[in-house]
Coordinates of C-alpha atoms and ligand atoms in Angstrom, one line a residue:
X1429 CA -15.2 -9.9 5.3
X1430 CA -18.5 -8.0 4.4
X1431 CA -17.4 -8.0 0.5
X1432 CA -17.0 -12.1 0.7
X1433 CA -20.5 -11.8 2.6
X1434 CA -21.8 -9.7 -0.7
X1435 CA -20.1 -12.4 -3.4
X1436 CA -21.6 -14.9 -1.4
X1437 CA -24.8 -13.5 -1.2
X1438 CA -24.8 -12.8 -4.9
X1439 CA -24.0 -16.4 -6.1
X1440 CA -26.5 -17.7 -3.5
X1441 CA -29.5 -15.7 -5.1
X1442 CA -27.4 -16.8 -8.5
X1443 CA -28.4 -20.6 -7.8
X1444 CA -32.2 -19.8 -6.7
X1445 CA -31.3 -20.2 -2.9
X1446 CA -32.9 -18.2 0.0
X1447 CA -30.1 -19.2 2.0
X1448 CA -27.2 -21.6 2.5
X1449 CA -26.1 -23.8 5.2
X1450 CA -22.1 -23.0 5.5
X1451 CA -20.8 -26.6 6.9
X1452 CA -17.4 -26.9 5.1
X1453 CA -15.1 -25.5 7.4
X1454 CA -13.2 -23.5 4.8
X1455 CA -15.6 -21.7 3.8
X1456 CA -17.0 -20.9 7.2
X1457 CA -13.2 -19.7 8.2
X1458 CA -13.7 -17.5 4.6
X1459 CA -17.1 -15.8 5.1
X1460 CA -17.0 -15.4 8.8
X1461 CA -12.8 -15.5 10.0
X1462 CA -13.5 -17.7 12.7
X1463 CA -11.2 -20.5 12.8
X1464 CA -12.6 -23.1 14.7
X1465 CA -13.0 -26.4 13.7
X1466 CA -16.8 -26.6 14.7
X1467 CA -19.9 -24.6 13.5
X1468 CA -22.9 -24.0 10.9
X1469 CA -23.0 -20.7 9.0
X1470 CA -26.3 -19.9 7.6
X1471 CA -26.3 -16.6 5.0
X1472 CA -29.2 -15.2 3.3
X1473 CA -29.8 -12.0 2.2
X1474 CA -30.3 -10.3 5.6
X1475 CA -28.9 -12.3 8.0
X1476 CA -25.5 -14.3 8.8
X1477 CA -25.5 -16.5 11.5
X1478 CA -23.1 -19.1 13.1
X1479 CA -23.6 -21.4 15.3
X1480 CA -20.5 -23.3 17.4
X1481 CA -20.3 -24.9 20.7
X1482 CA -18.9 -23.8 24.3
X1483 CA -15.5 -24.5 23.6
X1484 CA -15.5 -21.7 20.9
X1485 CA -17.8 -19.4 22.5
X1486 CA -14.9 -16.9 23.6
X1487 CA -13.1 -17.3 20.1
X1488 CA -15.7 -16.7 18.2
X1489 CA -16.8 -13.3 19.1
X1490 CA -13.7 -11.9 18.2
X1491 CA -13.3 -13.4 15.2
X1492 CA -16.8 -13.2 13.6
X1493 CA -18.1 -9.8 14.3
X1494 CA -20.4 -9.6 11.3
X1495 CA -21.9 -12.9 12.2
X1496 CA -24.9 -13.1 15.0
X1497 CA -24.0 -15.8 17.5
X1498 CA -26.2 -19.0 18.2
X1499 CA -24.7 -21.2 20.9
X1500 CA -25.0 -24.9 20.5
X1501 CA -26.3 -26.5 23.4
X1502 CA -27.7 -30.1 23.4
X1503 CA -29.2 -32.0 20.8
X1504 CA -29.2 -30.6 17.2
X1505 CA -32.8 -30.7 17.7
X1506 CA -32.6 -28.2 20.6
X1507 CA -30.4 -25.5 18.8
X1508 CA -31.1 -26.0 14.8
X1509 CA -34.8 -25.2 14.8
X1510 CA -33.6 -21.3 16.2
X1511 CA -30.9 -21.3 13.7
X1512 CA -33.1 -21.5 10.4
X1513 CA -36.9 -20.7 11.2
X1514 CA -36.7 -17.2 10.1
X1515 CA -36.1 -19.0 6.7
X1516 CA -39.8 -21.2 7.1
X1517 CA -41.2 -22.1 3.9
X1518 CA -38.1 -20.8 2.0
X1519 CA -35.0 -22.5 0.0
X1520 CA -31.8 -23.5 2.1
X1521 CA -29.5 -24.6 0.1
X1522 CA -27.0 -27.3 1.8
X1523 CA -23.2 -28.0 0.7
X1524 CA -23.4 -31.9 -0.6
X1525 CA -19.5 -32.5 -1.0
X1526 CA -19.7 -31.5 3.1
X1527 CA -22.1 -33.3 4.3
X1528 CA -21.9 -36.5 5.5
X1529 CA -25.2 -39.3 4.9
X1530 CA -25.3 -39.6 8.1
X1531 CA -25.6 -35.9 9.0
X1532 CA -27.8 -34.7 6.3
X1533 CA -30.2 -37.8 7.3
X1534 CA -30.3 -35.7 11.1
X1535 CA -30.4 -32.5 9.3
X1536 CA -33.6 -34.0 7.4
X1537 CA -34.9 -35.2 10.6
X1538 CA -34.6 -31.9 12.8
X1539 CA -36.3 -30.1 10.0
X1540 CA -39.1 -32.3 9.5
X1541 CA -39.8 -32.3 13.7
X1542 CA -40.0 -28.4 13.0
X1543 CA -43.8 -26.8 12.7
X1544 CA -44.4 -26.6 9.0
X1545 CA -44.6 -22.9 9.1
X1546 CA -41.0 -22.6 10.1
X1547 CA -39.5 -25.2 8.4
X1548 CA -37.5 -24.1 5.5
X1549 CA -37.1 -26.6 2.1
X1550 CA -33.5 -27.9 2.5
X1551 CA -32.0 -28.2 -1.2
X1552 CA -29.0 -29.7 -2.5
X1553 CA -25.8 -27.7 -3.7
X1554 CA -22.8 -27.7 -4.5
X1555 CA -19.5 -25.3 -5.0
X1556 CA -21.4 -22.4 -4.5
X1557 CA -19.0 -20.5 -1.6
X1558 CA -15.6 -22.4 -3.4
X1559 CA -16.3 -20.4 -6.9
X1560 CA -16.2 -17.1 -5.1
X1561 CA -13.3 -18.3 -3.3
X1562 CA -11.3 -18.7 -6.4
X1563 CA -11.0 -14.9 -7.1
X1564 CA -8.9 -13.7 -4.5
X1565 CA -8.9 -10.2 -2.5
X1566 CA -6.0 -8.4 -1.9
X1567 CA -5.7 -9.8 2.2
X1568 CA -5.4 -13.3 0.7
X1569 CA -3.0 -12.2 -1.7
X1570 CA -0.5 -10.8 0.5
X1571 CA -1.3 -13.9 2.4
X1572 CA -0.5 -16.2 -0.6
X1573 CA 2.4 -14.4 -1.4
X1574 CA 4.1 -14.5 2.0
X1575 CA 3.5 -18.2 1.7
X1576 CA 5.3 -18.5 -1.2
X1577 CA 8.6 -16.7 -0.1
X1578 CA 8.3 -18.7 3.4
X1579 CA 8.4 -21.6 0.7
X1580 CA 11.0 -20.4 -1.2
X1581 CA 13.0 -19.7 1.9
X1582 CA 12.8 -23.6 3.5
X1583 CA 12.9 -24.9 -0.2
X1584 CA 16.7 -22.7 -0.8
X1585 CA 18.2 -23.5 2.6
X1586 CA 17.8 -27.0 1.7
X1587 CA 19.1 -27.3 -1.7
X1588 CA 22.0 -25.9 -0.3
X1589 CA 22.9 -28.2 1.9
X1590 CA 21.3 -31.6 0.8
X1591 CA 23.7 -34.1 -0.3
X1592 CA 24.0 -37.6 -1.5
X1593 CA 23.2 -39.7 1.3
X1594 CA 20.9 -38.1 2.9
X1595 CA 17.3 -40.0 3.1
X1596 CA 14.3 -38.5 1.2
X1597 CA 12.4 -38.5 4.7
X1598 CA 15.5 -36.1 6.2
X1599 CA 14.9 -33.8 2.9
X1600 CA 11.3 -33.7 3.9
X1601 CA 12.2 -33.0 7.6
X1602 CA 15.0 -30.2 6.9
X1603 CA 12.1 -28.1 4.6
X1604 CA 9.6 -28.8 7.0
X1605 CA 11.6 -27.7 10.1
X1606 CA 13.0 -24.7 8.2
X1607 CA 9.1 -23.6 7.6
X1608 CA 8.2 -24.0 11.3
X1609 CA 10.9 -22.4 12.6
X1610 CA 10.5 -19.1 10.4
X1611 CA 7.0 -19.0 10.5
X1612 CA 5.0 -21.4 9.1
X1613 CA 1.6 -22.6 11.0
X1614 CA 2.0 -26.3 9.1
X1615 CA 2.9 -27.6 5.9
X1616 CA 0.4 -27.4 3.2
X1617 CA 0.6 -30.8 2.5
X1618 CA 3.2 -34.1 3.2
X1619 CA 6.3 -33.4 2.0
X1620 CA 7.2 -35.1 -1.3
X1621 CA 10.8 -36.2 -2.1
X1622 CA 11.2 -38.6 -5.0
X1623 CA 14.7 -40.0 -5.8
X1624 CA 15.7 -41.4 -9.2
X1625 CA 12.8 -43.7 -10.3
X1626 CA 10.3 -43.5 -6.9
X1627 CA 10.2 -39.8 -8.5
X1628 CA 8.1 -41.4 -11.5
X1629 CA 4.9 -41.4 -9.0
X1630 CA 4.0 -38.0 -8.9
X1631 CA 3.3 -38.3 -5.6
X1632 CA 6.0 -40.1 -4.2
X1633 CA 6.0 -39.7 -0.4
X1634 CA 9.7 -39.8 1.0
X1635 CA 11.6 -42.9 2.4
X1636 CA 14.7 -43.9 4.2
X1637 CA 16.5 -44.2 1.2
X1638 CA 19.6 -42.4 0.6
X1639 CA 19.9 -40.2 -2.9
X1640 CA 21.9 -40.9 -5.0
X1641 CA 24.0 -38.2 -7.2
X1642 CA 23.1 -37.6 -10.9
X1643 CA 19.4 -38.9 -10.5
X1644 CA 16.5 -36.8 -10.4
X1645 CA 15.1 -35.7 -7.7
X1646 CA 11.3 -34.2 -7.1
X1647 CA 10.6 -32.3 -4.1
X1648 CA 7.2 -31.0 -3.8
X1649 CA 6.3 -28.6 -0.8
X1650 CA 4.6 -26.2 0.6
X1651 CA 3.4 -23.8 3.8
X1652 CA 0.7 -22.5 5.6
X1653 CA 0.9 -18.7 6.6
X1654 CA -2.3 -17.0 7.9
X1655 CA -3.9 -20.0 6.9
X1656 CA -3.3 -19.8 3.3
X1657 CA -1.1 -22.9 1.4
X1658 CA 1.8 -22.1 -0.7
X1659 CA 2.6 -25.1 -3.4
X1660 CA 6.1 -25.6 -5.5
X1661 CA 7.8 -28.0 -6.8
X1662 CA 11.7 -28.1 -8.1
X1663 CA 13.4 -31.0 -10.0
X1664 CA 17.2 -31.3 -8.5
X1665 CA 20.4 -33.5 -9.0
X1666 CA 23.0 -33.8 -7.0
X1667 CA 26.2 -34.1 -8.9
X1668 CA 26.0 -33.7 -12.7
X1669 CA 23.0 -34.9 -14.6
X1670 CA 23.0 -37.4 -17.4
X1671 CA 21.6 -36.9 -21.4
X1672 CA 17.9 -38.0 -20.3
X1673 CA 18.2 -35.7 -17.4
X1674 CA 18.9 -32.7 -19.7
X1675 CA 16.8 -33.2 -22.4
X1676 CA 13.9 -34.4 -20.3
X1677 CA 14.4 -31.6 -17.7
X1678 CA 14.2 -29.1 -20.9
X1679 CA 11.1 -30.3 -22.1
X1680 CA 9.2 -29.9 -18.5
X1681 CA 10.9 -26.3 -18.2
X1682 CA 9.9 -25.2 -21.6
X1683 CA 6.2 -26.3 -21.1
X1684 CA 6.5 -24.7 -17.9
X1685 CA 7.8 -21.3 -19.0
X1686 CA 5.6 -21.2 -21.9
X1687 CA 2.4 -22.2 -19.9
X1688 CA 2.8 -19.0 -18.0
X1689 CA 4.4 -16.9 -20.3
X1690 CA 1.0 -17.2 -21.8
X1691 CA -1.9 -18.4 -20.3
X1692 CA -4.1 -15.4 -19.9
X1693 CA -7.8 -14.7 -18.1
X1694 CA -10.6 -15.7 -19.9
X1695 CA -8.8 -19.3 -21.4
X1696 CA -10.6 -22.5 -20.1
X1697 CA -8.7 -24.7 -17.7
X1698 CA -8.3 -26.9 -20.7
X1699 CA -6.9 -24.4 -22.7
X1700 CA -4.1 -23.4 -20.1
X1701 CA -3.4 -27.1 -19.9
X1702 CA -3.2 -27.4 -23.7
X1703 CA -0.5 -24.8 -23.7
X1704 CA 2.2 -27.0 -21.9
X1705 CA 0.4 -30.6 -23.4
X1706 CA 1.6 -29.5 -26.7
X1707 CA 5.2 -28.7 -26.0
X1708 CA 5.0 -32.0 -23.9
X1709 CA 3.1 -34.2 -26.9
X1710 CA 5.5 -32.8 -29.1
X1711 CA 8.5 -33.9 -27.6
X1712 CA 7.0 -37.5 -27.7
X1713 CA 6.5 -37.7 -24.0
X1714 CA 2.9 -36.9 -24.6
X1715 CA 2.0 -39.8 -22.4
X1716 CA 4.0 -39.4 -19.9
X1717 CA 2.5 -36.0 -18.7
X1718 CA -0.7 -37.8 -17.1
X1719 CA -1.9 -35.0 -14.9
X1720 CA -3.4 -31.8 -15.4
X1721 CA -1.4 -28.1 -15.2
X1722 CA -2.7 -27.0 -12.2
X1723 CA -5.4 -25.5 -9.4
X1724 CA -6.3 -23.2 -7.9
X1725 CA -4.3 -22.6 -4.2
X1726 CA -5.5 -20.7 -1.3
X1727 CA -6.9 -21.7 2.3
X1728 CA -7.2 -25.3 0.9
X1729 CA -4.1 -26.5 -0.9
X1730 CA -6.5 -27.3 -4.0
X1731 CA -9.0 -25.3 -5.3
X1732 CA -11.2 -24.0 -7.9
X1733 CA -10.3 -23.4 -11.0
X1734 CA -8.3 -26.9 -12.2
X1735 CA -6.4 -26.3 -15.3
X1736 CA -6.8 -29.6 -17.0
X1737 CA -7.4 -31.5 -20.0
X1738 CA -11.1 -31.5 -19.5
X1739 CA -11.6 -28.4 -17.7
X1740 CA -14.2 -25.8 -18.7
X1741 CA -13.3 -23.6 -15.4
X1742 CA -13.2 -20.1 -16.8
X1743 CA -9.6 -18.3 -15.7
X1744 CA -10.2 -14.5 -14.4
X1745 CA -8.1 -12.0 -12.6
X1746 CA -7.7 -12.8 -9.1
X1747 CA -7.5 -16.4 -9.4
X1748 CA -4.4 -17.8 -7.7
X1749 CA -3.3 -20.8 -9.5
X1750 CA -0.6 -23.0 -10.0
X1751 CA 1.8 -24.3 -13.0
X1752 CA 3.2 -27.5 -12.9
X1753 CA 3.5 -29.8 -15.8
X1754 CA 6.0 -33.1 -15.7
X1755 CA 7.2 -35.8 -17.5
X1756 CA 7.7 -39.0 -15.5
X1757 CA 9.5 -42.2 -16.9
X1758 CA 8.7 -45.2 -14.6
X1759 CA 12.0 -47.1 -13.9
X1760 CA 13.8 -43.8 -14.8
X1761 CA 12.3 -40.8 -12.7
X1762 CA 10.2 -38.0 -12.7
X1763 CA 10.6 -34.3 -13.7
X1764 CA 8.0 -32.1 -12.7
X1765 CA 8.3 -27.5 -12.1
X1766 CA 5.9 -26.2 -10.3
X1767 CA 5.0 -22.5 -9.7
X1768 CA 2.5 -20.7 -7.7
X1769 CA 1.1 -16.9 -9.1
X1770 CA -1.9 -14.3 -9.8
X1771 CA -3.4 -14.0 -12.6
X1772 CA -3.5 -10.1 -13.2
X1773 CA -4.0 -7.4 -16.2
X1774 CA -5.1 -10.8 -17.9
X1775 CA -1.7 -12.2 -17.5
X1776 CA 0.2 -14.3 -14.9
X1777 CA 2.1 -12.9 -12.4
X1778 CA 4.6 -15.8 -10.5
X1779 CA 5.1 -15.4 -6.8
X1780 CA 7.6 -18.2 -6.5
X1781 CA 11.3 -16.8 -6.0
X1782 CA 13.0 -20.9 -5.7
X1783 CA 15.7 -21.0 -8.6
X1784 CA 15.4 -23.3 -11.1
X1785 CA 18.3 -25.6 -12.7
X1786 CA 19.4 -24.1 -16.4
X1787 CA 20.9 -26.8 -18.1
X1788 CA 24.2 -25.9 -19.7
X1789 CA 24.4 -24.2 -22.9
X1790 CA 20.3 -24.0 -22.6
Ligands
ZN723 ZN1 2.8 -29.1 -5.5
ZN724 ZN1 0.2 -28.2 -7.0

């Protein structure tokens, strides 16, 4: 933990902070490894603190041994003032996008009950914690990795066995009890299965619906191990696709391939996405893309960096993203490959395993 501690430390002096106020709980579960779904972090240069309630007191010790404990007892006003008056007169930076109006008005009001001395000058930020997340160490990377193959594992026993008439919802529940019986704390995310044209959202959540052979079908998944998300998706048919099946199929895989073939560290998101928008735009089904390459994947299913049209997020080593364009034909159905990898040596390294369909004579 102590070199996420140091990265921290470094982007909080970065952004002219003394300190920041840790309330989003992935990053506290990140800086700290405690995994409760209650406390306040608050790092500055010398000290990191956290502060959680009784019911995590026991948990917390084990789990946060770099940390100095502060127990939460009564009203905010009671604990908070402990928490941050080493910091009086000095910036602490608090994360706006986890913060709700409500508590940052309590916050505001705790702080301003404290003797001016004490009180430390509570400014806004945003991302700070998240950008260091995006470069993975080597822990999360095994993690990642053993997501994927988990992943991979659910995703091929399934494929194996679906058939047509089976629901989408019973394709969602084979993966999904697959994962958890070999391992997996919870799926990343619901479960998509999209069948012939419901596939055209590209977030289709499953229904009762049987599938139907020679359509497409869109299953989207992923798993938590060790609290890191694994994401994939796979286009399948049952039976033998049609004409539109192959050539649109062919499109997405080519865009696909080539994306990570050759995106490389030090490209913009927008750059990465450019790569695959091309080969899609191309094809004439420019329009039918709609939604960026990919993110970033690690204890949150979507992360820093997006790779998107309008995306200046700067690639590097160690960022664990995904690559998933689509093409999706309302009325029709939806075609979208989606893999998960490292980028490393300035290239991309794939961690998925799941096959994917070769069309004939491709
Ligand atoms: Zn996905
Ligand atoms: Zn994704």
């Amino acid at each position: 933990m102590s070199d996420r501690l140091t990265r921290a430390r470094a982007a909080i002096e970065e952004a002219g902070l003394d300190a920041l106020l840790v309330t989003n709980p992935y990053n506290r579960r990140y800086l700290s490894g405690f995994t409760g779904t209650s406390g306040w972090l608050v790092v500055s240069a010398d000290d990191a603190l956290l502060a959680t309630d009784f019911r995590y007191w026991e948990q917390v010790g084990s789990q946060a041994p770099e940390f100095t404990l502060y127990k939460q007892e009564g009203a905010q006003a009671e604990w908070l003032p402990g928490l941050v008056e080493a910091l009086g007169g000095r910036k602490l930076g608090f994360e706006a996008a986890h913060m709700s109006v409500a508590a940052h008005k309590q916050l505001r009001d705790t702080l301003a009950a404290m003797p001016a001395p004490k009180r430390p000058a509570l400014v806004q930020s945003e991302g700070l914690v998240e950008q260091v997340r995006a470069v993975k160490d080597a822990e999360e990377l095994d993690a990642l990795e053993r997501a994927v193959l988990l992943g991979d594992e659910a995703f091929n026993d399934v494929a194996g066995r679906v058939q047509p008439g089976w629901s989408e919802l019973r394709v969602a529940w084979e993966i999904e009890k697959y994962a958890r019986e070999h391992g997996a704390e919870a799926m990343s995310f619901a479960t998509i299965v999209g069948g012939g044209p419901w596939g055209a959202m590209p977030h289709a959540y499953p229904r009762e619906m049987p599938l139907e052979a020679g359509r497409p079908i869109v299953i989207d998944m992923g798993v938590i191990v060790d609290g890191y998300c694994s994401d994939m998706t796979r286009t399948i048919v049952l039976g033998e696709p049609d004409a539109k099946f192959q050539e649109v199929y062919d499109i997405v895989l080519t865009a696909q391939e080539t994306a990570e073939a050759t995106v490389e560290s030090g490209m913009t998101g927008g750059q990465a996405h450019m790569i695959a928008q091309n080969i899609i735009s191309e094809a004439g089904y420019g329009d039918r893309f709609g939604h960026g390459l990919g993110h970033g994947v690690g204890l949150e299913i979507h992360e820093h960096p997006r790779l998107g049209r309008t995306s200046e997020d700067v690639l590097a080593d160690g960022m664990v993203i995904t690559v998933e364009p689509g093409i999706y034909l309302p009325g029709w159905g939806g075609i979208r490959i989606e893999d998960m990898g490292v980028l490393e040596n300035g290239r991309f390294r794939n961690f998925t395993t799941a096959p994917k369909l070769r069309m004939v004579g491709a």
